[in-house]
mmCIF file of C-alpha atoms and ligand atoms in Angstrom:
data_model
loop_
_atom_site.group_PDB
_atom_site.id
_atom_site.type_symbol
_atom_site.label_atom_id
_atom_site.label_comp_id
_atom_site.label_asym_id
_atom_site.label_seq_id
_atom_site.Cartn_x
_atom_site.Cartn_y
_atom_site.Cartn_z
ATOM 1 C CA UNK A 1 0.547 -0.003 0.159
ATOM 2 C CA UNK A 2 0.984 3.480 -1.046
ATOM 3 C CA UNK A 3 1.915 5.576 2.290
ATOM 4 C CA UNK A 4 0.722 8.926 2.534
ATOM 5 C CA UNK A 5 3.165 12.144 4.215
ATOM 6 C CA UNK A 6 2.182 13.751 6.779
ATOM 7 C CA UNK A 7 3.047 16.913 9.037
ATOM 8 C CA UNK A 8 3.242 16.487 12.477
ATOM 9 C CA UNK A 9 2.664 19.562 14.411
ATOM 10 C CA UNK A 10 6.079 20.748 15.835
ATOM 11 C CA UNK A 11 5.345 20.595 19.667
ATOM 12 C CA UNK A 12 5.128 16.635 19.022
ATOM 13 C CA UNK A 13 8.137 16.447 16.892
ATOM 14 C CA UNK A 14 10.042 14.955 20.407
ATOM 15 C CA UNK A 15 7.931 12.777 21.987
ATOM 16 C CA UNK A 16 7.807 11.188 18.231
ATOM 17 C CA UNK A 17 11.908 11.390 18.609
ATOM 18 C CA UNK A 18 11.622 9.780 22.291
ATOM 19 C CA UNK A 19 9.710 6.644 20.796
ATOM 20 C CA UNK A 20 5.845 7.826 21.789
ATOM 21 C CA UNK A 21 4.268 5.568 18.839
ATOM 22 C CA UNK A 22 0.960 7.337 19.715
ATOM 23 C CA UNK A 23 -0.238 9.597 17.359
ATOM 24 C CA UNK A 24 -2.398 12.451 18.911
ATOM 25 C CA UNK A 25 -5.136 13.764 17.384
ATOM 26 C CA UNK A 26 -3.384 17.682 17.890
ATOM 27 C CA UNK A 27 0.288 15.928 16.786
ATOM 28 C CA UNK A 28 -0.899 15.840 13.170
ATOM 29 C CA UNK A 29 -1.463 19.024 10.889
ATOM 30 C CA UNK A 30 -3.387 17.620 7.927
ATOM 31 C CA UNK A 31 -5.838 14.584 8.276
ATOM 32 C CA UNK A 32 -8.901 15.821 6.328
ATOM 33 C CA UNK A 33 -9.180 13.300 3.971
ATOM 34 C CA UNK A 34 -7.032 10.236 4.912
ATOM 35 C CA UNK A 35 -8.699 7.109 5.824
ATOM 36 C CA UNK A 36 -9.166 4.332 8.293
ATOM 37 C CA UNK A 37 -6.239 2.445 7.654
ATOM 38 C CA UNK A 38 -4.315 4.656 5.318
ATOM 39 C CA UNK A 39 -0.582 3.735 5.964
ATOM 40 C CA UNK A 40 0.919 7.426 6.605
ATOM 41 C CA UNK A 41 4.729 8.263 6.784
ATOM 42 C CA UNK A 42 5.082 11.528 9.666
ATOM 43 C CA UNK A 43 7.573 13.863 8.726
ATOM 44 C CA UNK A 44 8.915 16.976 10.255
ATOM 45 C CA UNK A 45 8.110 20.389 8.516
ATOM 46 C CA UNK A 46 11.357 20.313 7.101
ATOM 47 C CA UNK A 47 10.394 16.943 5.252
ATOM 48 C CA UNK A 48 12.876 15.005 7.592
ATOM 49 C CA UNK A 49 11.143 11.227 7.649
ATOM 50 C CA UNK A 50 10.180 10.459 11.994
ATOM 51 C CA UNK A 51 8.179 7.337 11.612
ATOM 52 C CA UNK A 52 5.761 5.790 9.185
ATOM 53 C CA UNK A 53 2.429 4.125 10.813
ATOM 54 C CA UNK A 54 -1.289 3.897 10.249
ATOM 55 C CA UNK A 55 -4.443 5.932 10.664
ATOM 56 C CA UNK A 56 -6.880 4.755 12.861
ATOM 57 C CA UNK A 57 -9.439 7.131 15.493
ATOM 58 C CA UNK A 58 -9.258 5.314 18.569
ATOM 59 C CA UNK A 59 -10.180 6.535 22.017
ATOM 60 C CA UNK A 60 -6.775 7.868 22.380
ATOM 61 C CA UNK A 61 -5.204 9.173 19.631
ATOM 62 C CA UNK A 62 -5.535 8.974 15.605
ATOM 63 C CA UNK A 63 -2.797 6.146 14.654
ATOM 64 C CA UNK A 64 -0.211 4.665 15.883
ATOM 65 C CA UNK A 65 3.887 4.570 14.752
ATOM 66 C CA UNK A 66 4.400 1.242 13.538
ATOM 67 C CA UNK A 67 8.355 2.360 12.832
ATOM 68 C CA UNK A 68 10.689 4.578 13.471
ATOM 69 C CA UNK A 69 12.926 2.950 10.468
ATOM 70 C CA UNK A 70 12.398 4.766 7.078
ATOM 71 C CA UNK A 71 12.926 1.408 5.401
ATOM 72 C CA UNK A 72 10.898 -1.083 6.965
ATOM 73 C CA UNK A 73 7.507 -1.616 5.065
ATOM 74 C CA UNK A 74 4.281 -2.786 6.663
ATOM 75 C CA UNK A 75 3.277 -5.821 5.419
ATOM 76 C CA UNK A 76 2.274 -9.288 6.111
ATOM 77 C CA UNK A 77 6.249 -9.890 6.961
ATOM 78 C CA UNK A 78 5.956 -6.845 9.476
ATOM 79 C CA UNK A 79 3.402 -8.726 11.135
ATOM 80 C CA UNK A 80 4.587 -11.693 11.300
ATOM 81 C CA UNK A 81 7.873 -10.443 12.445
ATOM 82 C CA UNK A 82 6.566 -8.465 15.545
ATOM 83 C CA UNK A 83 3.869 -11.769 16.386
ATOM 84 C CA UNK A 84 7.366 -13.712 16.401
ATOM 85 C CA UNK A 85 8.805 -11.703 18.724
ATOM 86 C CA UNK A 86 5.265 -11.440 20.803
ATOM 87 C CA UNK A 87 5.742 -15.358 20.811
ATOM 88 C CA UNK A 88 8.953 -15.695 21.781
ATOM 89 C CA UNK A 89 8.714 -13.228 24.697
ATOM 90 C CA UNK A 90 5.643 -15.565 26.374
ATOM 91 C CA UNK A 91 7.786 -18.890 25.619
ATOM 92 C CA UNK A 92 7.781 -19.887 29.474
ATOM 93 C CA UNK A 93 3.718 -19.273 29.544
ATOM 94 C CA UNK A 94 2.721 -20.545 26.997
ATOM 95 C CA UNK A 95 4.402 -24.142 27.936
ATOM 96 C CA UNK A 96 2.988 -23.711 31.154
ATOM 97 C CA UNK A 97 0.258 -26.321 32.307
ATOM 98 C CA UNK A 98 -1.112 -24.853 34.976
ATOM 99 C CA UNK A 99 -1.721 -21.310 32.938
ATOM 100 C CA UNK A 100 -3.531 -21.665 29.458
ATOM 101 C CA UNK A 101 -5.272 -18.238 29.646
ATOM 102 C CA UNK A 102 -3.067 -15.424 29.149
ATOM 103 C CA UNK A 103 -2.151 -11.813 26.731
ATOM 104 C CA UNK A 104 -0.091 -13.458 23.772
ATOM 105 C CA UNK A 105 0.016 -10.075 22.230
ATOM 106 C CA UNK A 106 -0.217 -6.772 23.875
ATOM 107 C CA UNK A 107 -0.823 -3.640 21.248
ATOM 108 C CA UNK A 108 2.174 -1.017 21.471
ATOM 109 C CA UNK A 109 3.885 -2.714 24.042
ATOM 110 C CA UNK A 110 4.639 -5.335 21.504
ATOM 111 C CA UNK A 111 5.142 -2.422 18.376
ATOM 112 C CA UNK A 112 1.675 -2.676 17.055
ATOM 113 C CA UNK A 113 -0.892 -0.124 18.634
ATOM 114 C CA UNK A 114 -4.749 -0.562 17.950
ATOM 115 C CA UNK A 115 -5.035 -4.628 18.472
ATOM 116 C CA UNK A 116 -4.396 -7.045 21.753
ATOM 117 C CA UNK A 117 -4.568 -11.101 21.416
ATOM 118 C CA UNK A 118 -5.077 -13.157 24.035
ATOM 119 C CA UNK A 119 -5.336 -17.171 24.461
ATOM 120 C CA UNK A 120 -7.727 -18.934 26.137
ATOM 121 C CA UNK A 121 -6.595 -22.952 26.060
ATOM 122 C CA UNK A 122 -6.408 -23.272 21.720
ATOM 123 C CA UNK A 123 -8.694 -20.178 21.430
ATOM 124 C CA UNK A 124 -7.515 -17.026 20.278
ATOM 125 C CA UNK A 125 -9.071 -13.737 20.804
ATOM 126 C CA UNK A 126 -8.392 -10.365 18.537
ATOM 127 C CA UNK A 127 -9.609 -7.217 20.449
ATOM 128 C CA UNK A 128 -9.515 -4.319 17.583
ATOM 129 C CA UNK A 129 -9.320 -0.992 19.217
ATOM 130 C CA UNK A 130 -10.228 1.203 15.759
ATOM 131 C CA UNK A 131 -11.399 0.720 12.248
ATOM 132 C CA UNK A 132 -7.787 1.663 10.917
ATOM 133 C CA UNK A 133 -6.421 -1.674 12.484
ATOM 134 C CA UNK A 134 -9.256 -3.256 11.338
ATOM 135 C CA UNK A 135 -8.023 -2.432 7.760
ATOM 136 C CA UNK A 136 -5.246 -5.153 8.404
ATOM 137 C CA UNK A 137 -7.463 -8.141 9.660
ATOM 138 C CA UNK A 138 -6.540 -10.118 6.892
ATOM 139 C CA UNK A 139 -3.057 -9.714 6.978
ATOM 140 C CA UNK A 140 -2.762 -9.862 10.639
ATOM 141 C CA UNK A 141 -4.409 -13.743 10.469
ATOM 142 C CA UNK A 142 -2.427 -14.253 7.718
ATOM 143 C CA UNK A 143 0.793 -13.515 9.634
ATOM 144 C CA UNK A 144 -0.630 -15.390 12.778
ATOM 145 C CA UNK A 145 -1.394 -18.745 11.442
ATOM 146 C CA UNK A 146 1.950 -18.776 9.654
ATOM 147 C CA UNK A 147 3.564 -18.132 13.696
ATOM 148 C CA UNK A 148 1.257 -20.624 15.463
ATOM 149 C CA UNK A 149 -1.750 -23.366 15.543
ATOM 150 C CA UNK A 150 -5.152 -22.662 17.196
ATOM 151 C CA UNK A 151 -8.596 -24.235 17.044
ATOM 152 C CA UNK A 152 -10.230 -20.967 16.111
ATOM 153 C CA UNK A 153 -9.751 -17.229 16.377
ATOM 154 C CA UNK A 154 -12.895 -15.278 17.998
ATOM 155 C CA UNK A 155 -12.816 -11.018 17.797
ATOM 156 C CA UNK A 156 -14.696 -7.617 19.873
ATOM 157 C CA UNK A 157 -14.697 -4.698 17.601
ATOM 158 C CA UNK A 158 -14.714 -2.387 20.211
ATOM 159 C CA UNK A 159 -14.081 0.737 17.411
ATOM 160 C CA UNK A 160 -17.961 2.036 17.889
ATOM 161 C CA UNK A 161 -18.375 5.819 18.345
ATOM 162 C CA UNK A 162 -17.270 5.486 22.013
ATOM 163 C CA UNK A 163 -15.223 2.957 21.288
ATOM 164 C CA UNK A 164 -16.804 0.971 23.011
ATOM 165 C CA UNK A 165 -17.747 -3.066 21.728
ATOM 166 C CA UNK A 166 -19.986 -3.815 18.572
ATOM 167 C CA UNK A 167 -22.459 -6.462 18.932
ATOM 168 C CA UNK A 168 -22.053 -9.292 16.343
ATOM 169 C CA UNK A 169 -21.194 -13.212 15.928
ATOM 170 C CA UNK A 170 -17.545 -12.709 17.076
ATOM 171 C CA UNK A 171 -16.352 -15.952 15.156
ATOM 172 C CA UNK A 172 -13.422 -15.309 12.650
ATOM 173 C CA UNK A 173 -11.865 -18.411 11.506
ATOM 174 C CA UNK A 174 -11.138 -22.269 12.552
ATOM 175 C CA UNK A 175 -13.484 -24.735 14.103
ATOM 176 C CA UNK A 176 -16.165 -23.197 15.946
ATOM 177 C CA UNK A 177 -15.893 -23.544 19.529
ATOM 178 C CA UNK A 178 -18.389 -24.652 21.825
ATOM 179 C CA UNK A 179 -18.904 -22.533 24.881
ATOM 180 C CA UNK A 180 -18.357 -22.324 27.480
ATOM 181 C CA UNK A 181 -14.599 -23.957 27.924
ATOM 182 C CA UNK A 182 -12.595 -24.030 30.834
ATOM 183 C CA UNK A 183 -9.695 -22.353 30.922
ATOM 184 C CA UNK A 184 -6.566 -22.806 33.848
ATOM 185 C CA UNK A 185 -4.261 -20.380 35.970
ATOM 186 C CA UNK A 186 -2.206 -21.132 38.302
ATOM 187 C CA UNK A 187 -4.299 -24.398 38.554
ATOM 188 C CA UNK A 188 -7.383 -22.655 39.094
ATOM 189 C CA UNK A 189 -10.554 -23.380 36.609
ATOM 190 C CA UNK A 190 -12.383 -20.131 35.152
ATOM 191 C CA UNK A 191 -15.256 -20.411 32.740
ATOM 192 C CA UNK A 192 -14.909 -18.689 29.494
ATOM 193 C CA UNK A 193 -16.961 -17.635 25.967
ATOM 194 C CA UNK A 194 -15.777 -16.138 23.499
ATOM 195 C CA UNK A 195 -19.138 -15.432 21.515
ATOM 196 C CA UNK A 196 -21.293 -13.543 24.163
ATOM 197 C CA UNK A 197 -20.701 -10.097 24.117
ATOM 198 C CA UNK A 198 -18.033 -7.997 25.339
ATOM 199 C CA UNK A 199 -16.657 -9.798 27.790
ATOM 200 C CA UNK A 200 -15.387 -12.891 28.215
ATOM 201 C CA UNK A 201 -15.585 -13.824 31.675
ATOM 202 C CA UNK A 202 -12.216 -12.998 33.265
ATOM 203 C CA UNK A 203 -9.704 -10.078 32.787
ATOM 204 C CA UNK A 204 -6.497 -11.491 32.388
ATOM 205 C CA UNK A 205 -4.591 -8.843 33.879
ATOM 206 C CA UNK A 206 -5.202 -9.535 37.481
ATOM 207 C CA UNK A 207 -3.637 -13.247 37.255
ATOM 208 C CA UNK A 208 -0.756 -12.656 39.996
ATOM 209 C CA UNK A 209 -3.555 -10.993 42.448
ATOM 210 C CA UNK A 210 -5.931 -14.246 42.075
ATOM 211 C CA UNK A 211 -2.738 -15.994 43.055
ATOM 212 C CA UNK A 212 -1.607 -13.608 46.032
ATOM 213 C CA UNK A 213 -5.149 -13.773 47.849
ATOM 214 C CA UNK A 214 -5.199 -17.772 47.263
ATOM 215 C CA UNK A 215 -1.737 -18.306 48.419
ATOM 216 C CA UNK A 216 -1.271 -15.755 50.798
ATOM 217 C CA UNK A 217 -4.368 -13.935 52.214
ATOM 218 C CA UNK A 218 -7.490 -16.089 52.287
ATOM 219 C CA UNK A 219 -6.544 -18.888 54.678
ATOM 220 C CA UNK A 220 -9.638 -18.866 57.332
ATOM 221 C CA UNK A 221 -10.210 -15.258 56.392
ATOM 222 C CA UNK A 222 -13.899 -13.906 55.993
ATOM 223 C CA UNK A 223 -13.629 -12.284 52.138
ATOM 224 C CA UNK A 224 -16.065 -9.646 50.653
ATOM 225 C CA UNK A 225 -15.731 -9.388 46.997
ATOM 226 C CA UNK A 226 -17.106 -6.016 45.721
ATOM 227 C CA UNK A 227 -18.036 -5.284 41.361
ATOM 228 C CA UNK A 228 -17.300 -9.165 41.555
ATOM 229 C CA UNK A 229 -18.798 -9.593 38.021
ATOM 230 C CA UNK A 230 -17.898 -13.811 37.675
ATOM 231 C CA UNK A 231 -16.396 -14.273 40.927
ATOM 232 C CA UNK A 232 -12.984 -14.416 39.705
ATOM 233 C CA UNK A 233 -11.214 -12.784 43.058
ATOM 234 C CA UNK A 234 -13.726 -15.260 45.150
ATOM 235 C CA UNK A 235 -12.696 -18.292 43.431
ATOM 236 C CA UNK A 236 -9.510 -17.805 44.328
ATOM 237 C CA UNK A 237 -10.176 -16.882 47.962
ATOM 238 C CA UNK A 238 -12.258 -20.030 48.220
ATOM 239 C CA UNK A 239 -9.462 -22.624 46.846
ATOM 240 C CA UNK A 240 -6.762 -20.376 49.183
ATOM 241 C CA UNK A 241 -8.969 -21.995 52.276
ATOM 242 C CA UNK A 242 -11.125 -18.532 53.129
ATOM 243 C CA UNK A 243 -13.431 -19.343 55.559
ATOM 244 C CA UNK A 244 -16.643 -17.337 53.277
ATOM 245 C CA UNK A 245 -16.452 -15.476 50.804
ATOM 246 C CA UNK A 246 -19.346 -12.720 49.740
ATOM 247 C CA UNK A 247 -19.446 -11.504 46.519
ATOM 248 C CA UNK A 248 -21.703 -8.517 45.249
ATOM 249 C CA UNK A 249 -22.425 -7.486 41.921
ATOM 250 C CA UNK A 250 -25.320 -5.528 40.121
ATOM 251 C CA UNK A 251 -25.713 -7.446 36.847
ATOM 252 C CA UNK A 252 -28.100 -10.249 36.954
ATOM 253 C CA UNK A 253 -25.494 -12.627 34.971
ATOM 254 C CA UNK A 254 -22.892 -12.590 38.209
ATOM 255 C CA UNK A 255 -25.054 -15.116 40.164
ATOM 256 C CA UNK A 256 -25.003 -18.296 37.766
ATOM 257 C CA UNK A 257 -21.699 -17.781 36.134
ATOM 258 C CA UNK A 258 -20.005 -17.232 39.993
ATOM 259 C CA UNK A 259 -21.847 -20.341 40.803
ATOM 260 C CA UNK A 260 -20.878 -22.148 37.832
ATOM 261 C CA UNK A 261 -17.131 -20.470 38.462
ATOM 262 C CA UNK A 262 -17.370 -22.080 42.403
ATOM 263 C CA UNK A 263 -18.913 -25.564 40.912
ATOM 264 C CA UNK A 264 -15.948 -25.979 38.183
ATOM 265 C CA UNK A 265 -13.269 -25.518 41.183
ATOM 266 C CA UNK A 266 -15.472 -28.422 42.868
ATOM 267 C CA UNK A 267 -16.155 -25.281 45.436
ATOM 268 C CA UNK A 268 -18.494 -26.328 48.254
ATOM 269 C CA UNK A 269 -21.416 -23.654 48.059
ATOM 270 C CA UNK A 270 -22.609 -23.574 51.247
ATOM 271 C CA UNK A 271 -19.818 -20.909 52.632
ATOM 272 C CA UNK A 272 -19.906 -18.731 49.210
ATOM 273 C CA UNK A 273 -22.554 -16.110 49.218
ATOM 274 C CA UNK A 274 -23.501 -14.244 45.754
ATOM 275 C CA UNK A 275 -25.584 -11.151 45.987
ATOM 276 C CA UNK A 276 -26.831 -9.973 42.893
ATOM 277 C CA UNK A 277 -27.219 -5.647 44.526
ATOM 278 C CA UNK A 278 -25.894 -2.585 43.995
ATOM 279 C CA UNK A 279 -22.416 -2.100 45.869
ATOM 280 C CA UNK A 280 -23.400 1.431 47.483
ATOM 281 C CA UNK A 281 -26.561 -0.416 48.835
ATOM 282 C CA UNK A 282 -24.319 -3.586 50.082
ATOM 283 C CA UNK A 283 -22.082 -0.958 52.430
ATOM 284 C CA UNK A 284 -25.410 0.448 53.756
ATOM 285 C CA UNK A 285 -26.771 -2.696 54.486
ATOM 286 C CA UNK A 286 -23.410 -4.089 56.075
ATOM 287 C CA UNK A 287 -22.811 -1.558 58.245
ATOM 288 C CA UNK A 288 -26.495 -1.272 59.815
ATOM 289 C CA UNK A 289 -25.793 -4.973 60.331
ATOM 290 C CA UNK A 290 -22.769 -4.587 61.969
ATOM 291 C CA UNK A 291 -20.679 -7.069 59.667
ATOM 292 C CA UNK A 292 -16.990 -6.920 59.238
ATOM 293 C CA UNK A 293 -14.960 -8.709 57.110
ATOM 294 C CA UNK A 294 -11.110 -9.752 57.070
ATOM 295 C CA UNK A 295 -10.649 -9.009 53.437
ATOM 296 C CA UNK A 296 -12.482 -6.469 51.216
ATOM 297 C CA UNK A 297 -11.698 -6.451 47.406
ATOM 298 C CA UNK A 298 -12.966 -3.199 45.415
ATOM 299 C CA UNK A 299 -12.519 -3.665 41.619
ATOM 300 C CA UNK A 300 -14.763 -0.978 39.781
ATOM 301 C CA UNK A 301 -14.817 -0.425 36.655
ATOM 302 C CA UNK A 302 -13.326 2.918 35.534
ATOM 303 C CA UNK A 303 -17.348 4.536 35.303
ATOM 304 C CA UNK A 304 -20.636 2.848 36.319
ATOM 305 C CA UNK A 305 -24.045 4.426 36.306
ATOM 306 C CA UNK A 306 -26.108 2.327 38.132
ATOM 307 C CA UNK A 307 -30.296 3.439 39.020
ATOM 308 C CA UNK A 308 -29.563 5.469 42.285
ATOM 309 C CA UNK A 309 -25.257 6.181 41.385
ATOM 310 C CA UNK A 310 -22.913 7.427 39.172
ATOM 311 C CA UNK A 311 -19.244 6.344 40.094
ATOM 312 C CA UNK A 312 -16.074 7.418 38.536
ATOM 313 C CA UNK A 313 -12.879 5.892 39.676
ATOM 314 C CA UNK A 314 -10.885 8.870 38.907
ATOM 315 C CA UNK A 315 -13.255 11.298 41.291
ATOM 316 C CA UNK A 316 -14.792 8.772 43.877
ATOM 317 C CA UNK A 317 -12.294 6.634 44.937
ATOM 318 C CA UNK A 318 -12.041 7.945 47.905
ATOM 319 C CA UNK A 319 -15.399 7.566 49.282
ATOM 320 C CA UNK A 320 -15.547 3.861 47.586
ATOM 321 C CA UNK A 321 -12.447 3.296 50.509
ATOM 322 C CA UNK A 322 -14.261 5.149 53.136
ATOM 323 C CA UNK A 323 -17.335 2.882 52.969
ATOM 324 C CA UNK A 324 -14.756 -0.522 52.937
ATOM 325 C CA UNK A 325 -12.825 0.842 55.430
ATOM 326 C CA UNK A 326 -15.755 1.248 57.712
ATOM 327 C CA UNK A 327 -16.591 -2.573 57.232
ATOM 328 C CA UNK A 328 -12.965 -4.192 57.270
ATOM 329 C CA UNK A 329 -12.092 -5.590 60.336
ATOM 330 C CA UNK A 330 -8.687 -3.844 62.447
ATOM 331 C CA UNK A 331 -5.482 -5.703 60.743
ATOM 332 C CA UNK A 332 -7.883 -6.937 57.578
ATOM 333 C CA UNK A 333 -6.905 -6.301 54.259
ATOM 334 C CA UNK A 334 -8.434 -4.045 51.891
ATOM 335 C CA UNK A 335 -7.550 -4.777 48.037
ATOM 336 C CA UNK A 336 -7.740 -1.484 46.252
ATOM 337 C CA UNK A 337 -7.898 -1.918 42.570
ATOM 338 C CA UNK A 338 -8.091 0.139 39.416
ATOM 339 C CA UNK A 339 -7.861 0.270 35.877
ATOM 340 C CA UNK A 340 -8.554 3.501 35.323
ATOM 341 C CA UNK A 341 -5.690 5.187 33.073
ATOM 342 C CA UNK A 342 -6.497 8.680 33.657
ATOM 343 C CA UNK A 343 -3.754 8.758 36.635
ATOM 344 C CA UNK A 344 -1.164 6.652 38.131
ATOM 345 C CA UNK A 345 -0.170 4.843 40.953
ATOM 346 C CA UNK A 346 1.236 7.873 42.751
ATOM 347 C CA UNK A 347 -2.285 9.562 42.573
ATOM 348 C CA UNK A 348 -3.884 6.396 43.280
ATOM 349 C CA UNK A 349 -2.226 6.406 46.598
ATOM 350 C CA UNK A 350 -3.214 10.041 47.320
ATOM 351 C CA UNK A 351 -6.805 8.700 47.295
ATOM 352 C CA UNK A 352 -5.879 5.777 49.660
ATOM 353 C CA UNK A 353 -4.156 8.861 51.931
ATOM 354 C CA UNK A 354 -6.769 10.841 51.518
ATOM 355 C CA UNK A 355 -9.651 8.059 52.543
ATOM 356 C CA UNK A 356 -7.992 7.239 55.598
ATOM 357 C CA UNK A 357 -7.509 11.280 56.580
ATOM 358 C CA UNK A 358 -10.496 11.678 59.613
ATOM 359 C CA UNK A 359 -10.333 7.493 60.469
ATOM 360 C CA UNK A 360 -8.615 6.571 63.666
ATOM 361 C CA UNK A 361 -7.090 4.034 61.918
ATOM 362 C CA UNK A 362 -3.813 4.148 60.364
ATOM 363 C CA UNK A 363 -2.515 1.489 57.340
ATOM 364 C CA UNK A 364 0.507 0.075 55.797
ATOM 365 C CA UNK A 365 0.247 -0.602 52.228
ATOM 366 C CA UNK A 366 1.226 -4.756 52.282
ATOM 367 C CA UNK A 367 1.436 -5.307 48.010
ATOM 368 C CA UNK A 368 1.568 -3.650 45.279
ATOM 369 C CA UNK A 369 0.586 -4.709 41.449
ATOM 370 C CA UNK A 370 0.670 -3.324 38.151
ATOM 371 C CA UNK A 371 0.347 -4.982 34.649
ATOM 372 C CA UNK A 372 1.625 -8.653 34.715
ATOM 373 C CA UNK A 373 4.840 -9.400 32.202
ATOM 374 C CA UNK A 374 2.620 -10.470 29.283
ATOM 375 C CA UNK A 375 0.633 -7.444 29.559
ATOM 376 C CA UNK A 376 3.766 -5.662 27.654
ATOM 377 C CA UNK A 377 3.116 -1.467 28.318
ATOM 378 C CA UNK A 378 6.294 1.115 26.831
ATOM 379 C CA UNK A 379 7.554 3.342 29.340
ATOM 380 C CA UNK A 380 7.294 6.854 27.797
ATOM 381 C CA UNK A 381 3.334 6.358 27.308
ATOM 382 C CA UNK A 382 2.316 6.281 30.670
ATOM 383 C CA UNK A 383 -1.636 5.279 30.268
ATOM 384 C CA UNK A 384 -1.093 1.837 28.973
ATOM 385 C CA UNK A 385 0.313 1.172 32.379
ATOM 386 C CA UNK A 386 -3.454 1.256 33.669
ATOM 387 C CA UNK A 387 -3.545 -1.163 36.314
ATOM 388 C CA UNK A 388 -2.882 -0.506 39.722
ATOM 389 C CA UNK A 389 -3.458 -3.000 42.961
ATOM 390 C CA UNK A 390 -2.656 -2.368 46.341
ATOM 391 C CA UNK A 391 -3.330 -4.497 49.134
ATOM 392 C CA UNK A 392 -3.672 -2.021 52.503
ATOM 393 C CA UNK A 393 -3.817 -3.360 56.053
ATOM 394 C CA UNK A 394 -6.261 -1.474 58.118
ATOM 395 C CA UNK A 395 -4.491 -0.577 61.491
HETATM 396 N N1 LIG B 1 -13.526 -7.718 39.733
HETATM 397 C C1 LIG B 1 -14.214 -8.342 38.872
HETATM 398 C C2 LIG B 1 -14.131 -7.168 37.658
HETATM 399 C C3 LIG B 1 -15.570 -6.401 38.009
HETATM 400 S S1 LIG B 1 -16.021 -5.841 36.219
HETATM 401 C C4 LIG B 1 -13.241 -9.406 38.330
HETATM 402 O O1 LIG B 1 -11.990 -9.672 39.146
HETATM 403 O O2 LIG B 1 -13.719 -9.739 37.554
HETATM 404 C C5 LIG B 1 -17.061 -4.398 36.719
HETATM 405 C C6 LIG B 1 -18.609 -4.948 37.395
HETATM 406 O O3 LIG B 1 -18.885 -3.932 38.052
HETATM 407 C C7 LIG B 1 -19.535 -5.558 36.264
HETATM 408 O O4 LIG B 1 -19.769 -6.653 36.256
HETATM 409 C C8 LIG B 1 -20.510 -4.723 36.615
HETATM 410 O O5 LIG B 1 -21.795 -5.320 36.476
HETATM 411 C C9 LIG B 1 -20.353 -4.490 37.964
HETATM 412 N N2 LIG B 1 -20.808 -3.107 38.677
HETATM 413 C C10 LIG B 1 -20.959 -1.725 37.994
HETATM 414 N N3 LIG B 1 -21.264 -0.779 38.810
HETATM 415 C C11 LIG B 1 -21.961 -1.544 40.144
HETATM 416 C C12 LIG B 1 -22.519 -1.159 41.457
HETATM 417 N N4 LIG B 1 -23.394 -0.054 41.279
HETATM 418 N N5 LIG B 1 -22.948 -2.275 42.338
HETATM 419 C C13 LIG B 1 -22.318 -3.740 42.106
HETATM 420 N N6 LIG B 1 -21.571 -3.718 40.497
HETATM 421 C C14 LIG B 1 -21.437 -3.248 39.647
#
């Protein structure tokens, strides 16, 4: 494909020269008439070559630089090389028998912004974040077929108006799966459906957090898991020998999906409560009933609107923490997690500090997690390192 020359706004030149591949909206001076998927050569005003990439409108930016070398062409061989490099970096994970679900390719962290690939046993899931990268679908799939074997590929198109999921049959190629399938993560079983809407049943970036809860914190404890979705943290806690788990989520689907995840791990359901309710309502109930937990897990979405409540992690995390503090036992643990990319770990810790401000209790941070190694990110692009998880002990 022929590339089109695009001149960069001088104030973005330095960032590109420092290796930032994200093309911000204001960075390109003449984008009118560019089509999604167009290969573009980024140049400065004196026509010096800065990088080659593609045009694709995404919630972050309008495209990505794929190479800083003017000799490198964007073609099937290019995609194949990047995919092989990503596979090589996951060699150890790929060989593990007790973990069969992980991220194989993480967008810009693996050299190509705009899409990710996850493995679920021998199924692959590709998530596309712009129409621009979707234009390379055939090329990417052909390259993928050369690099590895798989039963089938499924996809999530995350590029409608607001960057959210486009409802569709998500099957792409191969032999259709019979879902749900059961994947393994550090020996734990999780139920996955790759063709049931926007979410598949698990968030793979929390693997180390689930393992830590199971191996170091759960034994003999009463655990409250809020925003519990399919109960993945509750399963880890129960397998770690918790006394009880309580999973709270607003979505009706959470009851059946959480029960299923307990069942496929042969967990005794008698000690596991599943509550379909607004978390903020549950906090009030728990305070009224004087319920206290050894561990409270908070993993809300960045934004959520329920009938009575709008929650924004950037604005409301401190008050969420305050609610959790009031129902956590002394010396108990709060797992504070967020995937909100608009603030960093430093600011997140500030939210924690603020939440304890007028409380009689002190706290100590006992564990900290960011993205695991398979979710590769690049240092220069802070927002690509979105995950922040802090375990704090209430004193
Ligand atoms: N912690 C989960 C992932 C959470 S995804 C895990 O480890 O897999 C976010 C979840 O929050 C969704 O399942 C959504 O239904 C739920 N949710 C959003 N707003 C809520 C609210 N006000 N009360 C309870 N659940 C809520």
